[in-house]
Tab-separated table of C-alpha atoms in Angstrom:
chain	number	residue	atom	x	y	z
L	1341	UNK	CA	-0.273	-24.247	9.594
L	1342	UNK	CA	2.024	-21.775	10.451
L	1343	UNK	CA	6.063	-22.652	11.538
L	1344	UNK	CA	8.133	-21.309	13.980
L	1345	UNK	CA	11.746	-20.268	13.847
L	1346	UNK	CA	12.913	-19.697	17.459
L	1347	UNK	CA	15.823	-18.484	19.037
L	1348	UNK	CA	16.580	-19.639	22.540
L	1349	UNK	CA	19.682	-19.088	24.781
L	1350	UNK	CA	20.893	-22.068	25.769
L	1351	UNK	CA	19.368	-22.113	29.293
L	1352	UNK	CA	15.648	-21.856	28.515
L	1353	UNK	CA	15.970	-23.659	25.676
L	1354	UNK	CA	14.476	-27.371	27.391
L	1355	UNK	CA	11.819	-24.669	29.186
L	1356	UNK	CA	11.096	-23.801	24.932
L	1357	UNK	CA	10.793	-27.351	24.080
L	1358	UNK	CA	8.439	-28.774	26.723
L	1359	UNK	CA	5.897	-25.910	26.103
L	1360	UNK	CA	6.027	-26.705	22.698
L	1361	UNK	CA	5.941	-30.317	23.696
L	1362	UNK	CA	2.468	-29.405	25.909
L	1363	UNK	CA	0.676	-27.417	23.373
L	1364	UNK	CA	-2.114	-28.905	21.329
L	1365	UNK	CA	-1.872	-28.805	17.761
L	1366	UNK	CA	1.789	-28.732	17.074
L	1367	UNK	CA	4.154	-31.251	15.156
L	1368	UNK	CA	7.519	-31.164	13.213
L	1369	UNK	CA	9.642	-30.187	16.281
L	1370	UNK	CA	12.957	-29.631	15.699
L	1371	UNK	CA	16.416	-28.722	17.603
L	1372	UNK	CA	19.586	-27.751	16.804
L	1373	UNK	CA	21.904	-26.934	19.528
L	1374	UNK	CA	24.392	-23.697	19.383
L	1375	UNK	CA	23.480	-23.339	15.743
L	1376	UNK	CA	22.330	-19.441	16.464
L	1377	UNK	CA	24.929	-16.760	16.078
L	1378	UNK	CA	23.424	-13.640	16.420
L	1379	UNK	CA	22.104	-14.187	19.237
L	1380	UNK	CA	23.942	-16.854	20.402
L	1381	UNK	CA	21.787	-19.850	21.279
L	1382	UNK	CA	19.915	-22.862	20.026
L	1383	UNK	CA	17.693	-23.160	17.021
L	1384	UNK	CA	14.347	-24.321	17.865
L	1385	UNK	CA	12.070	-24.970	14.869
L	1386	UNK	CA	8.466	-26.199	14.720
L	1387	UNK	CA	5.154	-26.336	13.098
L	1388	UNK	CA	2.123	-25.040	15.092
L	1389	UNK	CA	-2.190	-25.124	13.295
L	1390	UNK	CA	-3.315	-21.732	13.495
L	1391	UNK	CA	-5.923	-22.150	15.389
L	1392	UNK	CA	-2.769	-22.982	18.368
L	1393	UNK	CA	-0.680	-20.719	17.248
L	1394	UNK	CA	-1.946	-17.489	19.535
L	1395	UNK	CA	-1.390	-19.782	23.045
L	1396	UNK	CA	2.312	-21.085	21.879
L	1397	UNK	CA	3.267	-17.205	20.896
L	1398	UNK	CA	1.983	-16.249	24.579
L	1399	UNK	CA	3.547	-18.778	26.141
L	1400	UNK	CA	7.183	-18.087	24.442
L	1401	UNK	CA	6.655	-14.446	25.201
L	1402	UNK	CA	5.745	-15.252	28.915
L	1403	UNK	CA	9.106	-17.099	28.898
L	1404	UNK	CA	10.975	-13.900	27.683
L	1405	UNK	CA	11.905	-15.587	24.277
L	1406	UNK	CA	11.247	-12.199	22.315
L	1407	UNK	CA	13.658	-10.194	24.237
L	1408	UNK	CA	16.463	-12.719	25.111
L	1409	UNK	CA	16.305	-14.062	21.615
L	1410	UNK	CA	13.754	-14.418	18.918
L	1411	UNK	CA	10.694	-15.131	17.669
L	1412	UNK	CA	9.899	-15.755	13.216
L	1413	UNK	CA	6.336	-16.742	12.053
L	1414	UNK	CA	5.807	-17.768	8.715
L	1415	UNK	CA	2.183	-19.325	6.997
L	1416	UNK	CA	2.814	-22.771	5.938
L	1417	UNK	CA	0.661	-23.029	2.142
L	1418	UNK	CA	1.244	-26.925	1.929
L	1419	UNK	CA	2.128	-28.680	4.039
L	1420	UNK	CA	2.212	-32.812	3.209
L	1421	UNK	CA	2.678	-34.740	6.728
L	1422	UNK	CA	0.302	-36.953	8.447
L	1423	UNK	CA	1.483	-35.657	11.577
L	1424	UNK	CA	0.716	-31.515	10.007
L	1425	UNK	CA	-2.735	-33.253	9.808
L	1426	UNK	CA	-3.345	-35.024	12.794
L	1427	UNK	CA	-2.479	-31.504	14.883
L	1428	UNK	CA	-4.421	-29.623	12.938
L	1429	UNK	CA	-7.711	-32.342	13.875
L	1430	UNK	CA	-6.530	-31.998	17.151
L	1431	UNK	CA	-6.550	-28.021	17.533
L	1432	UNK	CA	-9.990	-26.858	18.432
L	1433	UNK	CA	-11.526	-24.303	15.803
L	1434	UNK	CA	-11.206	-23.393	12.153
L	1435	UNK	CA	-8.067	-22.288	10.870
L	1436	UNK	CA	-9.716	-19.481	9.305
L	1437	UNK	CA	-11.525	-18.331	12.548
L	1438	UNK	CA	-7.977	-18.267	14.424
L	1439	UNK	CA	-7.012	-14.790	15.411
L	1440	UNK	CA	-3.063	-13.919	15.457
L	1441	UNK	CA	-3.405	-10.945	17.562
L	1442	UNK	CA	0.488	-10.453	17.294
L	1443	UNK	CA	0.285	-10.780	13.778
L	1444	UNK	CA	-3.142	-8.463	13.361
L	1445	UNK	CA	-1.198	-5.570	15.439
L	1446	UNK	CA	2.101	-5.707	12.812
L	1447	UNK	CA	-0.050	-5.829	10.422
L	1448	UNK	CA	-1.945	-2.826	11.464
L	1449	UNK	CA	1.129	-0.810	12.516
L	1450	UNK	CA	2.627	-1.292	9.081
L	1451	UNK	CA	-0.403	0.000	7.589
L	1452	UNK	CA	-1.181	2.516	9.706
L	1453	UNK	CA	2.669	4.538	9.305
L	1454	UNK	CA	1.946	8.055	7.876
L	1455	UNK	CA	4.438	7.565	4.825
L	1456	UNK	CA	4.907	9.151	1.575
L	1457	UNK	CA	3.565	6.050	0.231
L	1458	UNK	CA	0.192	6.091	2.271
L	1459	UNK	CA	-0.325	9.773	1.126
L	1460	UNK	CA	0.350	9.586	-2.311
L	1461	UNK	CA	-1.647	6.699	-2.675
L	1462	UNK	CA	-4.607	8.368	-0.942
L	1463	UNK	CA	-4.015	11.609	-2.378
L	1464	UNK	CA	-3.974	9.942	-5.990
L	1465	UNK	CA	-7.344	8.404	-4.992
L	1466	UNK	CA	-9.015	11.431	-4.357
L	1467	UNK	CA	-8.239	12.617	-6.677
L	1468	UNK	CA	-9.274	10.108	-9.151
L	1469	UNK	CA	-12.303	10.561	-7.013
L	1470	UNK	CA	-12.523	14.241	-8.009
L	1471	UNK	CA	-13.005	13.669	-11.394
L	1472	UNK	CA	-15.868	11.053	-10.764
L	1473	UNK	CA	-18.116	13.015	-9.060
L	1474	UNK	CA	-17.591	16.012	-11.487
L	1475	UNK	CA	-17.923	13.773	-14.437
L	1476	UNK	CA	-20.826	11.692	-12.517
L	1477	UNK	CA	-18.652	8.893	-13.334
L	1478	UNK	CA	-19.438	5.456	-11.121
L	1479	UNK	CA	-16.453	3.893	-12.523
L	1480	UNK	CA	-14.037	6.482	-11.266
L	1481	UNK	CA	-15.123	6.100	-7.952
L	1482	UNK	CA	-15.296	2.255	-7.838
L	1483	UNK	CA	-11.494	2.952	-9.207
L	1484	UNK	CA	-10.668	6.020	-6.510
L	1485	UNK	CA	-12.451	3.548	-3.350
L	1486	UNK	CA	-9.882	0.557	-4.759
L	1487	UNK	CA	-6.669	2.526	-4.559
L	1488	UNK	CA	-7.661	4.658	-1.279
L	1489	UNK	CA	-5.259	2.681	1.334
L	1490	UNK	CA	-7.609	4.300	4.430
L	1491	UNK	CA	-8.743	0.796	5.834
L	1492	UNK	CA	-4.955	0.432	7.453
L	1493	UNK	CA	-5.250	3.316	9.761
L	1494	UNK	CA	-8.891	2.677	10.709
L	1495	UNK	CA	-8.434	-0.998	11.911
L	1496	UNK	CA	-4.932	0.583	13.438
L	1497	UNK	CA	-7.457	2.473	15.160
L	1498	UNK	CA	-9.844	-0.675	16.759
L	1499	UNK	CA	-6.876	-3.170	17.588
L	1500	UNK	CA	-5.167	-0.600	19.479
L	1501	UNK	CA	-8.943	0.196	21.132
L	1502	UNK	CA	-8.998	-3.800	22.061
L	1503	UNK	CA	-5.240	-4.357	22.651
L	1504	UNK	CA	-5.541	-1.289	24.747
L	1505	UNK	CA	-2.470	0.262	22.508
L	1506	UNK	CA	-2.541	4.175	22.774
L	1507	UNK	CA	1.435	4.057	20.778
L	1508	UNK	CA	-0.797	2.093	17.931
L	1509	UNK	CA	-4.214	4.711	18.071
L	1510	UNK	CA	-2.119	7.718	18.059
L	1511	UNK	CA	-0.199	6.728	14.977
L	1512	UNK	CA	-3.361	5.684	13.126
L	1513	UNK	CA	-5.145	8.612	13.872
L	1514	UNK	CA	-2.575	11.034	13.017
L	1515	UNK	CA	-2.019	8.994	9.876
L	1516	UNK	CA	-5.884	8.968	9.332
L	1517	UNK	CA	-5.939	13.299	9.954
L	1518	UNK	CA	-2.960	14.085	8.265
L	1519	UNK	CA	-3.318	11.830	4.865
L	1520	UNK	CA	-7.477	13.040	4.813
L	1521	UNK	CA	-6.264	16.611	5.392
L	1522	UNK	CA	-3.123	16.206	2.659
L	1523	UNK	CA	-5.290	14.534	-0.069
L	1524	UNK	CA	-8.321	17.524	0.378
L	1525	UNK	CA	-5.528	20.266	0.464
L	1526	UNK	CA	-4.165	19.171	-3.222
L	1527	UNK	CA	-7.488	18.124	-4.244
L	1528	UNK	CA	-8.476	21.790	-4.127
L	1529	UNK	CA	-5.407	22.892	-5.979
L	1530	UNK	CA	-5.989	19.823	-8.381
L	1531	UNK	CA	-9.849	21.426	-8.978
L	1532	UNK	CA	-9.203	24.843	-9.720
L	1533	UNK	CA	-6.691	24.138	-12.024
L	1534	UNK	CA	-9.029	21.546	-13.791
L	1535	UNK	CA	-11.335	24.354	-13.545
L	1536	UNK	CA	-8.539	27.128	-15.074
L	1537	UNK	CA	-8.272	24.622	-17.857
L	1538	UNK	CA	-11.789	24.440	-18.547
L	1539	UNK	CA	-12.228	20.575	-17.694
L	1540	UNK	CA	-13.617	21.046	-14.601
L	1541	UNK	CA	-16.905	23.476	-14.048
L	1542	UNK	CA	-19.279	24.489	-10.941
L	1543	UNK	CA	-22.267	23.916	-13.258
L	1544	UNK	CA	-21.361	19.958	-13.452
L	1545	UNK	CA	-20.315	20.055	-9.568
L	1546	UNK	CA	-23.984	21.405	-8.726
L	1547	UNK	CA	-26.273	19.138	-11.701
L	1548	UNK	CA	-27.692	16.167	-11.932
L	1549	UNK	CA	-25.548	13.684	-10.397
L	1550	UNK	CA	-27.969	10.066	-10.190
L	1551	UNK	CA	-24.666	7.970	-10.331
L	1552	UNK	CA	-22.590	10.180	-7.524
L	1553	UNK	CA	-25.337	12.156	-5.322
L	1554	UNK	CA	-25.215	10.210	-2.533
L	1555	UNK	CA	-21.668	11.508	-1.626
L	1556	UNK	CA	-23.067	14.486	-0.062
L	1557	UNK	CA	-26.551	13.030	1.370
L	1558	UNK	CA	-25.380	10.918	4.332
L	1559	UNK	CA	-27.925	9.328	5.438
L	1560	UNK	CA	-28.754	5.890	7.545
L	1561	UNK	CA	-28.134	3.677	4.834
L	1562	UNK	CA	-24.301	5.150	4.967
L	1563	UNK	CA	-23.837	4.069	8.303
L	1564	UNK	CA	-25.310	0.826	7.901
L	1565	UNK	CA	-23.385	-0.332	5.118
L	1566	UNK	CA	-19.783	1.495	6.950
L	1567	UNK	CA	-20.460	-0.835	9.350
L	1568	UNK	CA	-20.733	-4.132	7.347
L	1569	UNK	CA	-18.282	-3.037	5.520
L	1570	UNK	CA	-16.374	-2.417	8.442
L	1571	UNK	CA	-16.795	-5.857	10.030
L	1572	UNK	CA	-15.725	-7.504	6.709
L	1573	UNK	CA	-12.717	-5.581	6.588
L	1574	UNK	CA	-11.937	-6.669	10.340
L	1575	UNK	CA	-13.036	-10.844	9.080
L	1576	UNK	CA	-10.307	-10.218	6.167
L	1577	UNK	CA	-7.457	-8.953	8.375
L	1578	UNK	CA	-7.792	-11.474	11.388
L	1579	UNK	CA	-8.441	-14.117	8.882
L	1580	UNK	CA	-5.643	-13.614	6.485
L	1581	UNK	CA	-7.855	-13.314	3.587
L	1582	UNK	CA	-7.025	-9.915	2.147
L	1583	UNK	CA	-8.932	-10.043	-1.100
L	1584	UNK	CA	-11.952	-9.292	0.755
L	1585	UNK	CA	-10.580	-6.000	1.428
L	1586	UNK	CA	-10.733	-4.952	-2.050
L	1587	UNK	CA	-14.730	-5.663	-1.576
L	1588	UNK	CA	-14.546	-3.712	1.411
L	1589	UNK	CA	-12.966	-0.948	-0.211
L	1590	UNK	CA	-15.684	-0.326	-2.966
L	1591	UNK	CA	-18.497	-0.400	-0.228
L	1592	UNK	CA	-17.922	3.058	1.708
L	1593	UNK	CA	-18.029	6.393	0.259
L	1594	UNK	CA	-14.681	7.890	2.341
L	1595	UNK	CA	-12.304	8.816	-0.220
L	1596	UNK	CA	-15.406	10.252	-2.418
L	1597	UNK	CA	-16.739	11.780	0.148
L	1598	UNK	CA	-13.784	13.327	0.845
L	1599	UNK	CA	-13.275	14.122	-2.550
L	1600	UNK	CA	-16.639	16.084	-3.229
L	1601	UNK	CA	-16.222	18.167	0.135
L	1602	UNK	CA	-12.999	19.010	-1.973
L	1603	UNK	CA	-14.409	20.035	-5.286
L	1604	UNK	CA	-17.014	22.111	-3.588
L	1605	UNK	CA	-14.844	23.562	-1.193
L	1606	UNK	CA	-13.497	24.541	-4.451
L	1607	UNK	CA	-16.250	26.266	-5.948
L	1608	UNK	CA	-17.601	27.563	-2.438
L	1609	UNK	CA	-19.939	25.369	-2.107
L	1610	UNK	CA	-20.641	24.902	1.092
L	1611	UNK	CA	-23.807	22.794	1.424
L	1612	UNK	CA	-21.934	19.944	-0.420
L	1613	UNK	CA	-18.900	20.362	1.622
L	1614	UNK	CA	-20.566	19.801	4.658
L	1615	UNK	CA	-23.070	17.196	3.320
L	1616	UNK	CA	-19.756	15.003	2.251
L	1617	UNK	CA	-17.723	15.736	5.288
L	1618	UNK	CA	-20.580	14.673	7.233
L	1619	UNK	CA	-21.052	11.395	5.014
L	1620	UNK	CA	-16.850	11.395	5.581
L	1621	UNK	CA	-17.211	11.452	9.505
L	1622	UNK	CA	-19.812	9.307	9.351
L	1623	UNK	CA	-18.069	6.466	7.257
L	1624	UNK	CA	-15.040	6.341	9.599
L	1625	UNK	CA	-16.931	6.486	12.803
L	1626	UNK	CA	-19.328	3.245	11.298
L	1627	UNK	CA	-15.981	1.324	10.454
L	1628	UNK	CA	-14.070	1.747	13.680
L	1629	UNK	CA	-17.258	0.991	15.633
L	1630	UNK	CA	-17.797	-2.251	13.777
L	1631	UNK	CA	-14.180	-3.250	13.606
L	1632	UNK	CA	-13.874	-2.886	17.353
L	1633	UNK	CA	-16.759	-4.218	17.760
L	1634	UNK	CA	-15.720	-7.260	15.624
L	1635	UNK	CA	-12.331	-7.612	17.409
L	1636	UNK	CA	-14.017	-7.752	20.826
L	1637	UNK	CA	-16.189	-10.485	20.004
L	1638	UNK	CA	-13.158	-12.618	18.526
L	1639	UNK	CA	-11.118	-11.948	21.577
L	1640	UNK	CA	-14.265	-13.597	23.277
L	1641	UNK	CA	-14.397	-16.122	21.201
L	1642	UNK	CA	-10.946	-17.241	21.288
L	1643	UNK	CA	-10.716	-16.681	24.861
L	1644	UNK	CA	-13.030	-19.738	25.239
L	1645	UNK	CA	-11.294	-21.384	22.884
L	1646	UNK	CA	-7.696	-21.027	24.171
L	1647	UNK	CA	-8.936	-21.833	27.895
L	1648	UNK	CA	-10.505	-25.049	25.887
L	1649	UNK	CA	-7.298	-25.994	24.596
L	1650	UNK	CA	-5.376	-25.447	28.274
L	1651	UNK	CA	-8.310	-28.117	29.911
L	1652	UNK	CA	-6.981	-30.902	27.298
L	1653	UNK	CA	-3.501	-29.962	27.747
L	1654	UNK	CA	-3.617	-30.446	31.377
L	1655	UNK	CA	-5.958	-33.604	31.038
């Protein structure tokens, strides 16, 4: 369930109530008149199941309610009320197959904002990355694909593609570019001096690697699993469950990749450095594709659904 705090100026606020009163799947609905400040109006409260709550949010936007006054959404973890229940039975749909495409494009803004934070946790990840594919160290880059926050940017990247957002795929792109081009630049510093220190050497860049090869051998297998893992990473986002993007995270190669086109950059090695920017390219092209791809067929989905849900409402 998810509840809604609303704002509404005092005019539209009986406009407010009877669309909430018309919409499938809602319950708890509350009013309190003048009780809003800043702005001034009425306080409109209510509950909504997820799998409603992307018709209400249109619906209160088509009424103007998120310019005149304001619109909170908040995920509801228990909720005990027969009447929670009964509109949740009476939404069509999962709650887990709901798409909040307000919700997915915050989301994706937020993590898509070229920050400090966003390039020092990338950069760090590279990094970390560095050292596992000189030490041929599978652990490191399990670690250095966990902390790499590049999922944000690339699913910026297919919601603005579906939303039709340029605002949202210029800022994930540039965030993308920049933080990729940031983390390689100090990655190279951070290599020669592992290398002027004696920790780091061309010899263990250019051995036997069995555990950390494939960084620099793209090859079909890359693209297939970019795009599952791609997908996943769209399921998680839309679905609210972000612990699956931790999985997601350990199954593409584009902070390593990135990594080892570093380190041999480095050493002036250029067949590596190609080899991994080439698995790198390939990686974020396989994601986007697959998380567009993903979002597309949800917005079909729910399309459906939602023109479902106005049939009953009118019946």
């Amino acid at each position: 369930m998810l509840h809604l705090r609303l704002i509404a100026p005092a005019e539209k606020t009986d406009d407010v109530v009877r669309l909430i009163e018309g919409t499938i799947g809602t319950a708890h609905l509350c009013v309190l008149p003048g009780a809003a400040r800043d702005p001034a109006g009425d306080v409109v409260m209510c509950d909504v199941a997820r799998e409603a709550g992307e018709t209400l949010l249109g619906g209160l936007r088509r009424l103007g309610l998120d310019t005149s006054g304001s619109i909170a959404v908040e995920s509801i973890d228990l909720a005990l009320s027969k009447r929670a229940e009964k509109a949740e039975e009476e939404a069509p749909g999962e709650p887990a197959d709901a798409v909040l495409w307000e919700e997915l494009t915050e989301a994706t803004h937020e993590e898509s904002t070229l920050s400090v934070t966003y390039l020092a946790f990338l950069t760090l990840a590279t990094m970390i990355a560095a050292c596992g594919v000189v030490l041929d160290n599978s652990i490191l880059i399990v670690g250095a694909m966990a902390v790499g926050p590049e999922f944000g940017p690339l699913a910026g990247i297919s919601t603005a593609a579906v939303q039709r957002q340029p605002r949202l795929a210029l800022r994930s792109a540039i965030a993308l570019l920049v933080g990729f081009v940031v983390a390689m630049a100090v990655t190279v510093a951070f290599s020669l001096f592992m290398d002027a220190v004696g920790l780091f050497t061309k010899e263990q860049l250019e051995g036997e690697r069995p555990q950390t090869g494939f960084v620099y051998a793209p090859d079909w297998f890359s693209f297939v699993v970019a795009v599952l893992a791609g997908a996943a990473g769209t399921l998680s986002l839309t679905s609210a469950k972000s612990g699956a993007l931790v999985g997601v995270a350990i199954s593409v190669t584009t902070v390593p990749a990135a990594a080892n086109a570093a380190v041999a950059l480095s050493y002036g090695d250029t067949v590596q450095t190609w080899g991994s920017t080439e698995q790198l390219l390939l990686n974020l092209f396989g994601i986007v594709l697959a998380g567009t791809a993903t979002l597309l067929a949800q917005k079909y989905f729910w399309a459906r659904q939602h023109e479902r849900l106005r049939r009953r409402a009118r019946a």
